[in-house]
Amino acid sequence: MQSSDTIDYKELYEYSRKENILLREEFKQLRLVNEQLLHRLEQLLKLSFGSKSERYVGKEQSPGQLRLGLTEEVTVEVSVPASVATEKAKQVQPAQEKKKHFVIPESIVDEIQEIHPDVIPEGSKCTGSEISYRLKCSPARLTAKKIIRYKYLLPTPAGDPGLTSKIIIAPLPDEVIRNCMADASLLATLIIEKYCDHLPVYRQMTRFDRTGIKLAHSTLLDWIAKTCTLLNPLYEKLKQEVLQSNYLMMDETTMRVMDKSKKGTTHRGYFWAAQAPPAQLVFFEYQPGRNQEVPQALLSDYKGYLQSDGYSCYETLAVNKDIKLLCCMAHARRYFLESEKNDPKRAAYALNVFGQLYDIEREIKDKTTSERKEARQELSKPLWILFGQWLEENAGMLNEKSAIHKAFAYTMKRYKRLSVYMENGTLNIDNNPIEGSIRGIALGRKNFLFCGSHDGAQRSAMLYSFMGTCKLQGINPIVWMVDVLKKINIQPADQIQNLLPHRWKELKEIEPVL
């Protein structure tokens, strides 16, 4: 046994102390990692099973909490798309050999149009007719218009043996798509049901099948593609008008796209959205990537305010002196809402401040632009200044890996841009309007899962643009689409912009009542 005289107790003490320090540091790191993992788990569980509303009502205000004296409860509603059941896409069967004759059941014919030549020389004899069909659609069932064009044999001049006899027939009525049996109502229904009601084309095909009409999946897709070709000049005009606004909101959302170069998987593309709140217009553009070159190219000639979330690619636009950036208050608020369990006291204080800012917006929403600006300067700006001081005082006390620190960091980095809306009564406090416009895409991709190609994705972007603008303008999209498809082939090129939803609405309102 070793003698006690030979034991170096000082060395053992120092060794033990160092071990304890290392263990404490290791325990501290493990606790931080555990908090991070628990926070992520909480967010995942909330995303999957929790309420999608971001409603917050503080239990009580802190003793030194800023007060407005408003009795209305502090709430902010930012709803997210409800879960929609997905259905596995059916594999498209190879197209069968095209039949020579397409038989329309007479049971679905509810209208017959008989057309004779405008001028029928005296003595002409009707020798028969040519029958064409135009498929129509109503919400309840598929019907068809039967077009009968009578043919006339012109009289034979005296002394003519009849070798030069001639038959005349009236031309077909105007068609939306040349040599296509789809009427404007059917083309509009295909588009509205997919891009407004989120009904995939193959499900529409199944519905048509129940009426006795077997329309190939490829045929329906071809009709939509050709309709988009017709609407493309109108889409360019919409894009041009949106970018002429002096106030834009921008955001982006994902869409999976089939790509021949990626076997066994899909490409992750993006729909980029730009919305002009003053004019109530929105357009979408598809891009394969999410890099900074996209907004830079899109807004190369833009001048005005640009509101967005905290995505860094928008910050690169700050070098353009013609663009003034402002950020979304709802995004900053969301970070504090997610950190409520991590640091209840600080999160509650911040959420109450955000709540008071939104209370002010609710109070002044129906006031004039100048009155909104004045109220924001008088009420919102002092609140925001005090909140900024509070952020500075508390930031140094936080754990850098905690959820509350993330909320502080996000808000402090964008503090000035979050307050830009206070300098102009036209500006919005957050980006929620454009998120509402994107919601339809989120619902759609849960149903039809992906776009068939990059070109198909751009066509979808075009149609989402029209549907989104109709929604903002309060227009029934199918009424607008049917009318536009009937007119677009005969509309003068220099007047094509009159078919845009907002201009179409104005012209409809001033049309004389017959």
Short mmCIF file of C-alpha atoms in Angstrom, two decimals:
data_model
loop_
_atom_site.label_atom_id
_atom_site.label_comp_id
_atom_site.label_asym_id
_atom_site.label_seq_id
_atom_site.Cartn_x
_atom_site.Cartn_y
_atom_site.Cartn_z
CA MET A 1 0.00 0.00 0.00
CA GLN A 2 1.32 3.43 -0.95
CA SER A 3 2.29 5.63 1.96
CA SER A 4 0.20 8.76 2.53
CA ASP A 5 3.41 10.78 2.56
CA THR A 6 3.96 10.01 -1.11
CA ILE A 7 0.40 11.11 -2.26
CA ASP A 8 0.33 14.55 -3.89
CA TYR A 9 -3.06 15.82 -2.73
CA LYS A 10 -2.56 19.15 -4.46
CA GLU A 11 -2.06 17.43 -7.79
CA LEU A 12 -5.13 15.28 -7.22
CA TYR A 13 -7.17 18.38 -6.34
CA GLU A 14 -6.07 20.25 -9.47
CA TYR A 15 -6.79 17.20 -11.62
CA SER A 16 -10.25 16.79 -10.05
CA ARG A 17 -11.03 20.48 -10.47
CA LYS A 18 -10.09 20.41 -14.17
CA GLU A 19 -12.22 17.29 -14.65
CA ASN A 20 -15.19 19.01 -13.03
CA ILE A 21 -14.76 22.08 -15.21
CA LEU A 22 -14.66 19.91 -18.33
CA LEU A 23 -17.71 17.97 -17.20
CA ARG A 24 -19.62 21.16 -16.49
CA GLU A 25 -18.77 22.54 -19.95
CA GLU A 26 -19.74 19.25 -21.55
CA PHE A 27 -23.00 19.19 -19.59
CA LYS A 28 -23.69 22.78 -20.61
CA GLN A 29 -23.16 21.95 -24.28
CA LEU A 30 -25.37 18.86 -24.01
CA ARG A 31 -28.10 20.93 -22.38
CA LEU A 32 -27.94 23.45 -25.22
CA VAL A 33 -28.09 20.71 -27.82
CA ASN A 34 -31.03 19.18 -25.95
CA GLU A 35 -32.87 22.52 -25.95
CA GLN A 36 -32.28 22.91 -29.69
CA LEU A 37 -33.53 19.40 -30.42
CA LEU A 38 -36.60 19.87 -28.22
CA HIS A 39 -37.38 23.16 -30.01
CA ARG A 40 -37.09 21.49 -33.42
CA LEU A 41 -39.26 18.60 -32.26
CA GLU A 42 -41.86 21.03 -30.98
CA GLN A 43 -41.93 22.86 -34.32
CA LEU A 44 -42.26 19.59 -36.24
CA LEU A 45 -45.10 18.38 -34.01
CA LYS A 46 -46.85 21.73 -34.36
CA LEU A 47 -46.43 21.63 -38.13
CA SER A 48 -47.89 18.11 -38.32
CA PHE A 49 -50.57 18.14 -35.65
CA GLY A 50 -50.87 21.61 -34.13
CA SER A 51 -53.04 24.60 -34.88
CA LYS A 52 -51.95 26.55 -37.95
CA SER A 53 -53.15 29.87 -36.50
CA GLU A 54 -50.53 32.23 -35.09
CA ARG A 55 -52.88 33.73 -32.54
CA TYR A 56 -51.33 35.15 -29.38
CA VAL A 57 -53.12 36.63 -26.39
CA GLY A 58 -50.86 37.66 -23.51
CA LYS A 59 -51.99 36.47 -20.08
CA GLU A 60 -51.01 39.76 -18.52
CA GLN A 61 -48.86 42.70 -19.43
CA SER A 62 -45.52 43.23 -17.78
CA PRO A 63 -45.40 46.07 -15.20
CA GLY A 64 -43.39 48.31 -17.51
CA GLN A 65 -45.15 47.19 -20.69
CA LEU A 66 -46.02 49.84 -23.26
CA ARG A 67 -49.76 50.51 -23.41
CA LEU A 68 -52.04 52.05 -25.99
CA GLY A 69 -55.23 51.99 -23.96
CA LEU A 70 -56.94 49.83 -26.58
CA THR A 71 -59.44 47.34 -25.17
CA GLU A 72 -59.44 45.08 -28.22
CA GLU A 73 -57.59 41.84 -27.56
CA VAL A 74 -54.18 41.56 -29.18
CA THR A 75 -54.43 38.99 -31.96
CA VAL A 76 -52.76 38.42 -35.27
CA GLU A 77 -54.16 35.83 -37.64
CA VAL A 78 -51.80 34.38 -40.25
CA SER A 79 -53.49 31.22 -41.39
CA VAL A 80 -51.62 28.55 -43.29
CA PRO A 81 -53.09 26.18 -45.82
CA ALA A 82 -55.11 23.40 -44.21
CA SER A 83 -53.89 19.91 -44.81
CA VAL A 84 -55.24 18.48 -48.03
CA ALA A 85 -55.27 14.72 -48.58
CA THR A 86 -52.89 13.76 -51.36
CA GLU A 87 -53.58 11.12 -53.92
CA LYS A 88 -50.96 9.15 -55.81
CA ALA A 89 -50.90 10.21 -59.45
CA LYS A 90 -52.11 7.51 -61.78
CA GLN A 91 -49.64 6.37 -64.39
CA VAL A 92 -50.64 7.74 -67.77
CA GLN A 93 -51.29 4.88 -70.14
CA PRO A 94 -49.72 5.04 -73.61
CA ALA A 95 -51.96 6.86 -76.04
CA GLN A 96 -53.97 4.48 -78.20
CA GLU A 97 -54.08 4.73 -81.96
CA LYS A 98 -56.19 7.70 -82.99
CA LYS A 99 -59.59 6.75 -84.36
CA LYS A 100 -60.76 8.16 -87.63
CA HIS A 101 -64.11 9.29 -86.25
CA PHE A 102 -64.87 10.75 -82.83
CA VAL A 103 -68.43 9.82 -81.92
CA ILE A 104 -70.39 12.30 -79.81
CA PRO A 105 -73.39 10.68 -78.11
CA GLU A 106 -76.57 12.42 -79.22
CA SER A 107 -77.78 12.24 -75.61
CA ILE A 108 -75.46 15.10 -74.62
CA VAL A 109 -76.41 17.42 -77.50
CA ASP A 110 -78.54 20.22 -76.02
CA GLU A 111 -78.15 22.83 -78.77
CA ILE A 112 -78.23 22.60 -82.54
CA GLN A 113 -76.96 25.43 -84.72
CA GLU A 114 -77.81 25.32 -88.41
CA ILE A 115 -75.74 27.49 -90.72
CA HIS A 116 -76.48 28.26 -94.37
CA PRO A 117 -74.26 30.22 -96.75
CA ASP A 118 -74.87 33.95 -96.57
CA VAL A 119 -75.68 34.12 -100.29
CA ILE A 120 -77.47 31.23 -102.01
CA PRO A 121 -77.98 31.78 -105.75
CA GLU A 122 -81.47 31.08 -107.00
CA GLY A 123 -81.94 27.51 -108.18
CA SER A 124 -79.32 26.02 -105.80
CA LYS A 125 -80.13 22.65 -104.29
CA CYS A 126 -79.15 21.42 -100.83
CA THR A 127 -77.12 18.26 -101.34
CA GLY A 128 -76.32 17.42 -97.75
CA SER A 129 -74.47 18.81 -94.77
CA GLU A 130 -71.30 18.56 -92.76
CA ILE A 131 -71.64 18.07 -89.03
CA SER A 132 -69.16 19.41 -86.49
CA TYR A 133 -69.29 19.47 -82.72
CA ARG A 134 -68.17 21.84 -80.03
CA LEU A 135 -67.91 20.32 -76.58
CA LYS A 136 -69.27 22.59 -73.87
CA CYS A 137 -69.15 22.23 -70.15
CA SER A 138 -71.32 23.25 -67.24
CA PRO A 139 -70.50 22.58 -63.58
CA ALA A 140 -72.98 19.71 -63.55
CA ARG A 141 -72.36 17.86 -66.81
CA LEU A 142 -70.57 17.83 -70.15
CA THR A 143 -72.70 18.83 -73.12
CA ALA A 144 -72.07 19.52 -76.80
CA LYS A 145 -73.22 21.97 -79.42
CA LYS A 146 -74.03 20.34 -82.73
CA ILE A 147 -73.16 22.47 -85.75
CA ILE A 148 -74.85 21.55 -89.03
CA ARG A 149 -73.50 23.33 -92.10
CA TYR A 150 -75.56 22.77 -95.21
CA LYS A 151 -73.89 22.39 -98.57
CA TYR A 152 -75.40 23.80 -101.75
CA LEU A 153 -74.77 22.84 -105.34
CA LEU A 154 -74.71 25.96 -107.48
CA PRO A 155 -76.99 25.94 -110.55
CA THR A 156 -75.43 24.83 -113.81
CA PRO A 157 -75.32 27.56 -116.45
CA ALA A 158 -77.33 26.94 -119.60
CA GLY A 159 -75.47 24.76 -122.07
CA ASP A 160 -72.96 23.61 -119.44
CA PRO A 161 -72.80 19.79 -119.19
CA GLY A 162 -72.15 20.09 -115.40
CA LEU A 163 -68.43 19.33 -115.45
CA THR A 164 -67.67 22.57 -113.58
CA SER A 165 -70.36 22.27 -110.88
CA LYS A 166 -69.50 23.99 -107.59
CA ILE A 167 -70.64 23.34 -104.01
CA ILE A 168 -70.72 26.09 -101.40
CA ILE A 169 -70.83 25.75 -97.60
CA ALA A 170 -70.71 28.29 -94.76
CA PRO A 171 -67.46 28.54 -92.79
CA LEU A 172 -67.26 27.21 -89.25
CA PRO A 173 -67.89 29.71 -86.44
CA ASP A 174 -64.85 31.29 -84.82
CA GLU A 175 -62.78 28.79 -82.84
CA VAL A 176 -60.71 29.39 -79.74
CA ILE A 177 -58.13 26.86 -80.89
CA ARG A 178 -57.97 25.89 -84.54
CA ASN A 179 -59.29 22.39 -85.32
CA CYS A 180 -60.13 21.86 -81.65
CA MET A 181 -63.56 20.67 -80.58
CA ALA A 182 -63.23 22.26 -77.14
CA ASP A 183 -65.45 25.28 -76.62
CA ALA A 184 -64.27 28.31 -74.59
CA SER A 185 -66.37 27.08 -71.66
CA LEU A 186 -64.60 23.70 -71.58
CA LEU A 187 -61.11 25.20 -71.86
CA ALA A 188 -61.94 27.65 -69.09
CA THR A 189 -63.30 24.85 -66.90
CA LEU A 190 -60.13 22.77 -67.30
CA ILE A 191 -58.04 25.74 -66.14
CA ILE A 192 -60.29 26.94 -63.31
CA GLU A 193 -60.75 23.48 -61.82
CA LYS A 194 -57.01 22.85 -61.78
CA TYR A 195 -55.64 26.26 -60.79
CA CYS A 196 -58.50 27.49 -58.59
CA ASP A 197 -60.06 24.28 -57.29
CA HIS A 198 -56.78 22.27 -57.31
CA LEU A 199 -58.34 19.37 -59.22
CA PRO A 200 -55.67 17.48 -61.22
CA VAL A 201 -56.35 16.95 -64.92
CA TYR A 202 -56.53 13.18 -64.58
CA ARG A 203 -59.39 13.57 -62.07
CA GLN A 204 -61.21 15.83 -64.50
CA MET A 205 -60.67 13.17 -67.16
CA THR A 206 -62.37 10.65 -64.84
CA ARG A 207 -65.36 12.96 -64.44
CA PHE A 208 -65.73 13.34 -68.21
CA ASP A 209 -65.52 9.57 -68.54
CA ARG A 210 -68.61 9.25 -66.34
CA THR A 211 -70.60 11.34 -68.85
CA GLY A 212 -69.69 8.94 -71.65
CA ILE A 213 -66.88 11.05 -73.16
CA LYS A 214 -63.42 9.53 -73.10
CA LEU A 215 -60.91 12.35 -73.44
CA ALA A 216 -57.26 11.36 -73.34
CA HIS A 217 -55.08 12.86 -70.62
CA SER A 218 -52.62 14.03 -73.27
CA THR A 219 -55.45 15.73 -75.18
CA LEU A 220 -56.53 17.74 -72.14
CA LEU A 221 -52.94 18.76 -71.43
CA ASP A 222 -52.51 19.79 -75.06
CA TRP A 223 -55.64 21.94 -74.88
CA ILE A 224 -54.32 23.71 -71.77
CA ALA A 225 -50.91 24.25 -73.39
CA LYS A 226 -52.47 25.77 -76.52
CA THR A 227 -54.69 27.98 -74.39
CA CYS A 228 -51.59 29.25 -72.60
CA THR A 229 -50.02 30.07 -75.96
CA LEU A 230 -53.04 32.26 -76.70
CA LEU A 231 -52.85 33.93 -73.29
CA ASN A 232 -49.09 34.53 -73.29
CA PRO A 233 -49.28 38.12 -74.72
CA LEU A 234 -51.80 38.94 -72.00
CA TYR A 235 -49.46 37.47 -69.36
CA GLU A 236 -46.62 39.70 -70.55
CA LYS A 237 -48.89 42.74 -70.24
CA LEU A 238 -49.81 41.72 -66.70
CA LYS A 239 -46.15 41.35 -65.77
CA GLN A 240 -45.40 44.76 -67.26
CA GLU A 241 -48.18 46.47 -65.30
CA VAL A 242 -47.14 44.84 -62.00
CA LEU A 243 -43.53 45.99 -62.40
CA GLN A 244 -44.68 49.55 -63.14
CA SER A 245 -46.00 49.86 -59.60
CA ASN A 246 -43.92 51.84 -57.09
CA TYR A 247 -44.62 49.30 -54.33
CA LEU A 248 -44.05 45.56 -54.69
CA MET A 249 -44.14 42.54 -52.43
CA MET A 250 -42.04 39.51 -53.40
CA ASP A 251 -41.89 35.93 -52.21
CA GLU A 252 -41.16 32.49 -53.63
CA THR A 253 -42.43 28.95 -53.15
CA THR A 254 -41.29 25.53 -54.30
CA MET A 255 -42.70 23.24 -56.97
CA ARG A 256 -41.42 19.82 -57.96
CA VAL A 257 -40.87 19.45 -61.70
CA MET A 258 -40.22 16.40 -63.85
CA ASP A 259 -36.79 16.63 -65.48
CA LYS A 260 -35.49 14.14 -68.06
CA SER A 261 -31.94 14.66 -66.80
CA LYS A 262 -32.91 13.50 -63.29
CA LYS A 263 -34.08 9.93 -63.48
CA GLY A 264 -35.97 8.60 -60.49
CA THR A 265 -36.49 11.98 -58.90
CA THR A 266 -37.88 15.44 -59.57
CA HIS A 267 -36.27 18.85 -59.83
CA ARG A 268 -37.02 21.40 -57.13
CA GLY A 269 -38.08 24.54 -58.95
CA TYR A 270 -39.52 27.83 -57.69
CA PHE A 271 -42.48 30.04 -58.40
CA TRP A 272 -41.41 33.65 -57.84
CA ALA A 273 -44.29 35.95 -56.99
CA ALA A 274 -44.50 39.73 -57.32
CA GLN A 275 -47.60 41.55 -56.08
CA ALA A 276 -48.55 45.20 -56.47
CA PRO A 277 -50.80 45.96 -53.46
CA PRO A 278 -52.01 49.40 -54.65
CA ALA A 279 -53.25 48.00 -57.97
CA GLN A 280 -54.26 44.58 -56.56
CA LEU A 281 -52.26 42.69 -59.21
CA VAL A 282 -50.01 39.65 -58.88
CA PHE A 283 -47.91 37.61 -61.26
CA PHE A 284 -45.85 34.45 -60.91
CA GLU A 285 -42.76 33.43 -62.82
CA TYR A 286 -41.19 29.99 -62.76
CA GLN A 287 -37.43 29.62 -62.36
CA PRO A 288 -35.43 26.40 -61.89
CA GLY A 289 -33.40 27.99 -59.06
CA ARG A 290 -33.59 30.32 -56.08
CA ASN A 291 -30.42 32.36 -56.57
CA GLN A 292 -30.05 36.12 -56.37
CA GLU A 293 -29.86 36.53 -60.15
CA VAL A 294 -33.62 35.93 -60.42
CA PRO A 295 -34.86 39.04 -58.56
CA GLN A 296 -31.96 41.07 -59.94
CA ALA A 297 -33.01 40.31 -63.51
CA LEU A 298 -36.71 40.66 -62.77
CA LEU A 299 -36.31 44.04 -61.07
CA SER A 300 -33.48 45.43 -63.19
CA ASP A 301 -35.59 48.47 -64.20
CA TYR A 302 -37.78 48.66 -61.11
CA LYS A 303 -38.06 51.84 -59.02
CA GLY A 304 -39.88 51.95 -55.70
CA TYR A 305 -40.44 50.05 -52.46
CA LEU A 306 -39.82 46.31 -52.27
CA GLN A 307 -41.17 44.30 -49.33
CA SER A 308 -40.00 40.75 -48.65
CA ASP A 309 -39.11 38.27 -45.95
CA GLY A 310 -35.57 37.91 -44.63
CA TYR A 311 -34.20 35.84 -47.54
CA SER A 312 -30.69 37.13 -48.29
CA CYS A 313 -31.08 37.31 -52.08
CA TYR A 314 -33.39 40.30 -51.72
CA GLU A 315 -30.75 42.12 -49.67
CA THR A 316 -28.48 42.15 -52.71
CA LEU A 317 -30.95 44.60 -54.29
CA ALA A 318 -29.97 47.20 -51.69
CA VAL A 319 -27.13 48.36 -53.97
CA ASN A 320 -29.78 49.66 -56.37
CA LYS A 321 -30.54 53.19 -55.17
CA ASP A 322 -33.89 53.14 -56.98
CA ILE A 323 -35.14 50.30 -54.75
CA LYS A 324 -35.92 50.82 -51.07
CA LEU A 325 -36.23 47.57 -49.10
CA LEU A 326 -38.62 46.94 -46.27
CA CYS A 327 -39.17 43.73 -44.32
CA CYS A 328 -42.16 41.80 -43.04
CA MET A 329 -43.24 42.34 -39.43
CA ALA A 330 -45.13 39.03 -39.36
CA HIS A 331 -41.90 37.10 -39.99
CA ALA A 332 -40.13 38.83 -37.09
CA ARG A 333 -43.11 38.22 -34.84
CA ARG A 334 -43.19 34.55 -35.81
CA TYR A 335 -39.69 33.97 -34.44
CA PHE A 336 -40.75 35.28 -31.02
CA LEU A 337 -43.88 33.15 -31.11
CA GLU A 338 -41.73 30.06 -31.72
CA SER A 339 -39.46 30.98 -28.79
CA GLU A 340 -42.30 31.37 -26.30
CA LYS A 341 -41.42 28.18 -24.40
CA ASN A 342 -37.70 28.90 -24.51
CA ASP A 343 -38.00 32.30 -22.80
CA PRO A 344 -41.65 33.02 -21.89
CA LYS A 345 -41.04 36.42 -20.29
CA ARG A 346 -39.06 38.03 -23.11
CA ALA A 347 -41.20 36.38 -25.80
CA ALA A 348 -44.40 37.64 -24.14
CA TYR A 349 -43.02 41.19 -23.95
CA ALA A 350 -42.07 41.17 -27.65
CA LEU A 351 -45.37 39.61 -28.75
CA ASN A 352 -47.33 42.24 -26.84
CA VAL A 353 -45.37 44.98 -28.61
CA PHE A 354 -46.10 43.39 -31.98
CA GLY A 355 -49.73 43.07 -30.92
CA GLN A 356 -49.95 46.78 -30.18
CA LEU A 357 -48.42 47.63 -33.56
CA TYR A 358 -51.07 45.49 -35.25
CA ASP A 359 -53.78 47.09 -33.10
CA ILE A 360 -52.78 50.44 -34.52
CA GLU A 361 -53.00 49.05 -38.07
CA ARG A 362 -56.51 47.74 -37.44
CA GLU A 363 -57.58 51.12 -36.09
CA ILE A 364 -56.31 53.04 -39.13
CA LYS A 365 -56.96 50.59 -41.98
CA ASP A 366 -59.94 52.58 -43.31
CA LYS A 367 -58.25 55.98 -43.04
CA THR A 368 -56.56 57.94 -45.84
CA THR A 369 -52.92 57.48 -46.77
CA SER A 370 -51.84 60.70 -45.05
CA GLU A 371 -53.83 59.84 -41.90
CA ARG A 372 -52.23 56.38 -41.73
CA LYS A 373 -48.77 57.90 -42.04
CA GLU A 374 -49.50 60.44 -39.32
CA ALA A 375 -50.86 57.75 -36.95
CA ARG A 376 -47.84 55.53 -37.53
CA GLN A 377 -45.45 58.38 -36.81
CA GLU A 378 -47.33 59.36 -33.68
CA LEU A 379 -48.12 55.90 -32.25
CA SER A 380 -46.11 53.14 -33.93
CA LYS A 381 -42.72 54.85 -34.20
CA PRO A 382 -42.32 55.57 -30.44
CA LEU A 383 -43.25 51.97 -29.68
CA TRP A 384 -40.68 50.70 -32.14
CA ILE A 385 -37.91 52.95 -30.78
CA LEU A 386 -38.48 51.71 -27.22
CA PHE A 387 -38.63 48.14 -28.46
CA GLY A 388 -35.28 48.61 -30.21
CA GLN A 389 -33.73 49.85 -26.96
CA TRP A 390 -35.13 46.82 -25.15
CA LEU A 391 -33.62 44.51 -27.79
CA GLU A 392 -30.19 46.11 -27.34
CA GLU A 393 -30.36 45.84 -23.55
CA ASN A 394 -31.32 42.16 -23.54
CA ALA A 395 -29.40 40.77 -26.50
CA GLY A 396 -26.17 40.25 -24.58
CA MET A 397 -27.88 38.13 -21.92
CA LEU A 398 -29.03 35.40 -24.30
CA ASN A 399 -27.58 32.03 -25.18
CA GLU A 400 -26.43 32.20 -28.79
CA LYS A 401 -27.92 28.81 -29.64
CA SER A 402 -31.34 29.42 -28.12
CA ALA A 403 -34.58 30.10 -29.98
CA ILE A 404 -35.01 33.49 -28.30
CA HIS A 405 -31.54 34.55 -29.47
CA LYS A 406 -32.53 33.61 -33.02
CA ALA A 407 -35.61 35.83 -32.71
CA PHE A 408 -33.50 38.72 -31.38
CA ALA A 409 -30.86 38.29 -34.10
CA TYR A 410 -33.44 38.18 -36.91
CA THR A 411 -35.25 41.30 -35.67
CA MET A 412 -32.17 43.37 -34.81
CA LYS A 413 -30.56 42.68 -38.19
CA ARG A 414 -33.66 43.99 -39.97
CA TYR A 415 -34.70 46.56 -37.38
CA LYS A 416 -34.56 49.62 -39.69
CA ARG A 417 -36.23 47.88 -42.64
CA LEU A 418 -39.02 46.63 -40.41
CA SER A 419 -39.91 50.23 -39.60
CA VAL A 420 -39.89 51.58 -43.18
CA TYR A 421 -43.67 51.07 -43.46
CA MET A 422 -44.10 53.84 -40.88
CA GLU A 423 -42.85 56.49 -43.30
CA ASN A 424 -45.54 55.92 -45.94
CA GLY A 425 -49.26 55.32 -45.47
CA THR A 426 -49.44 53.23 -48.64
CA LEU A 427 -47.10 50.53 -47.33
CA ASN A 428 -48.21 47.42 -45.49
CA ILE A 429 -46.92 46.29 -42.11
CA ASP A 430 -46.21 42.78 -43.36
CA ASN A 431 -45.98 40.50 -46.38
CA ASN A 432 -49.17 38.56 -45.59
CA PRO A 433 -51.08 39.63 -48.74
CA ILE A 434 -48.59 37.92 -51.05
CA GLU A 435 -48.46 34.86 -48.80
CA GLY A 436 -52.21 34.65 -49.27
CA SER A 437 -51.73 34.73 -53.05
CA ILE A 438 -49.19 31.90 -52.84
CA ARG A 439 -51.52 29.74 -50.77
CA GLY A 440 -53.26 28.37 -53.86
CA ILE A 441 -49.97 26.97 -55.16
CA ALA A 442 -49.34 25.21 -51.84
CA LEU A 443 -52.77 23.58 -52.04
CA GLY A 444 -52.30 22.67 -55.68
CA ARG A 445 -48.98 20.88 -55.27
CA LYS A 446 -50.53 18.67 -52.57
CA ASN A 447 -52.99 17.45 -55.18
CA PHE A 448 -51.19 17.24 -58.51
CA LEU A 449 -47.79 16.78 -56.79
CA PHE A 450 -45.55 18.07 -59.60
CA CYS A 451 -45.37 19.77 -63.01
CA GLY A 452 -44.62 17.60 -66.03
CA SER A 453 -41.81 19.79 -67.38
CA HIS A 454 -40.11 23.15 -66.93
CA ASP A 455 -42.27 24.58 -69.74
CA GLY A 456 -45.33 23.17 -68.01
CA ALA A 457 -44.27 24.85 -64.78
CA GLN A 458 -44.05 28.23 -66.54
CA ARG A 459 -47.54 27.68 -68.00
CA SER A 460 -48.77 26.98 -64.48
CA ALA A 461 -47.13 30.20 -63.30
CA MET A 462 -49.00 32.09 -66.02
CA LEU A 463 -52.38 30.64 -65.08
CA TYR A 464 -51.77 31.16 -61.35
CA SER A 465 -51.07 34.80 -62.20
CA PHE A 466 -54.46 35.25 -63.83
CA MET A 467 -56.30 33.32 -61.12
CA GLY A 468 -54.53 35.25 -58.35
CA THR A 469 -55.34 38.60 -59.95
CA CYS A 470 -58.99 37.62 -60.42
CA LYS A 471 -59.14 36.75 -56.72
CA LEU A 472 -57.61 40.09 -55.71
CA GLN A 473 -60.05 41.94 -57.98
CA GLY A 474 -63.07 40.00 -56.73
CA ILE A 475 -63.80 38.58 -60.20
CA ASN A 476 -65.38 35.22 -60.95
CA PRO A 477 -62.44 33.61 -62.79
CA ILE A 478 -64.51 31.34 -65.04
CA VAL A 479 -66.67 34.25 -66.27
CA TRP A 480 -63.51 36.23 -67.04
CA MET A 481 -61.73 33.30 -68.70
CA VAL A 482 -64.67 32.33 -70.95
CA ASP A 483 -65.11 35.92 -72.13
CA VAL A 484 -61.38 36.40 -72.76
CA LEU A 485 -61.03 33.16 -74.72
CA LYS A 486 -63.92 34.20 -76.95
CA LYS A 487 -62.34 37.60 -77.65
CA ILE A 488 -58.60 37.09 -77.62
CA ASN A 489 -58.29 35.91 -81.25
CA ILE A 490 -60.08 39.00 -82.56
CA GLN A 491 -58.74 41.56 -80.05
CA PRO A 492 -56.44 44.16 -81.69
CA ALA A 493 -52.84 43.74 -80.53
CA ASP A 494 -52.67 47.32 -79.23
CA GLN A 495 -55.74 46.71 -77.07
CA ILE A 496 -54.81 43.33 -75.63
CA GLN A 497 -54.29 44.88 -72.17
CA ASN A 498 -58.03 45.58 -71.99
CA LEU A 499 -58.55 41.86 -71.38
CA LEU A 500 -56.52 41.92 -68.15
CA PRO A 501 -58.81 41.15 -65.19
CA HIS A 502 -58.78 44.63 -63.64
CA ARG A 503 -59.27 46.44 -66.98
CA TRP A 504 -61.89 43.91 -68.08
CA LYS A 505 -63.74 44.59 -64.82
CA GLU A 506 -63.66 48.35 -65.42
CA LEU A 507 -65.00 47.99 -68.96
CA LYS A 508 -67.77 45.65 -67.78
CA GLU A 509 -68.85 48.18 -65.17
CA ILE A 510 -69.25 50.97 -67.74
CA GLU A 511 -70.98 48.84 -70.40
CA PRO A 512 -74.53 50.13 -71.08
CA VAL A 513 -77.35 47.95 -69.75
CA LEU A 514 -79.47 46.72 -72.67
#
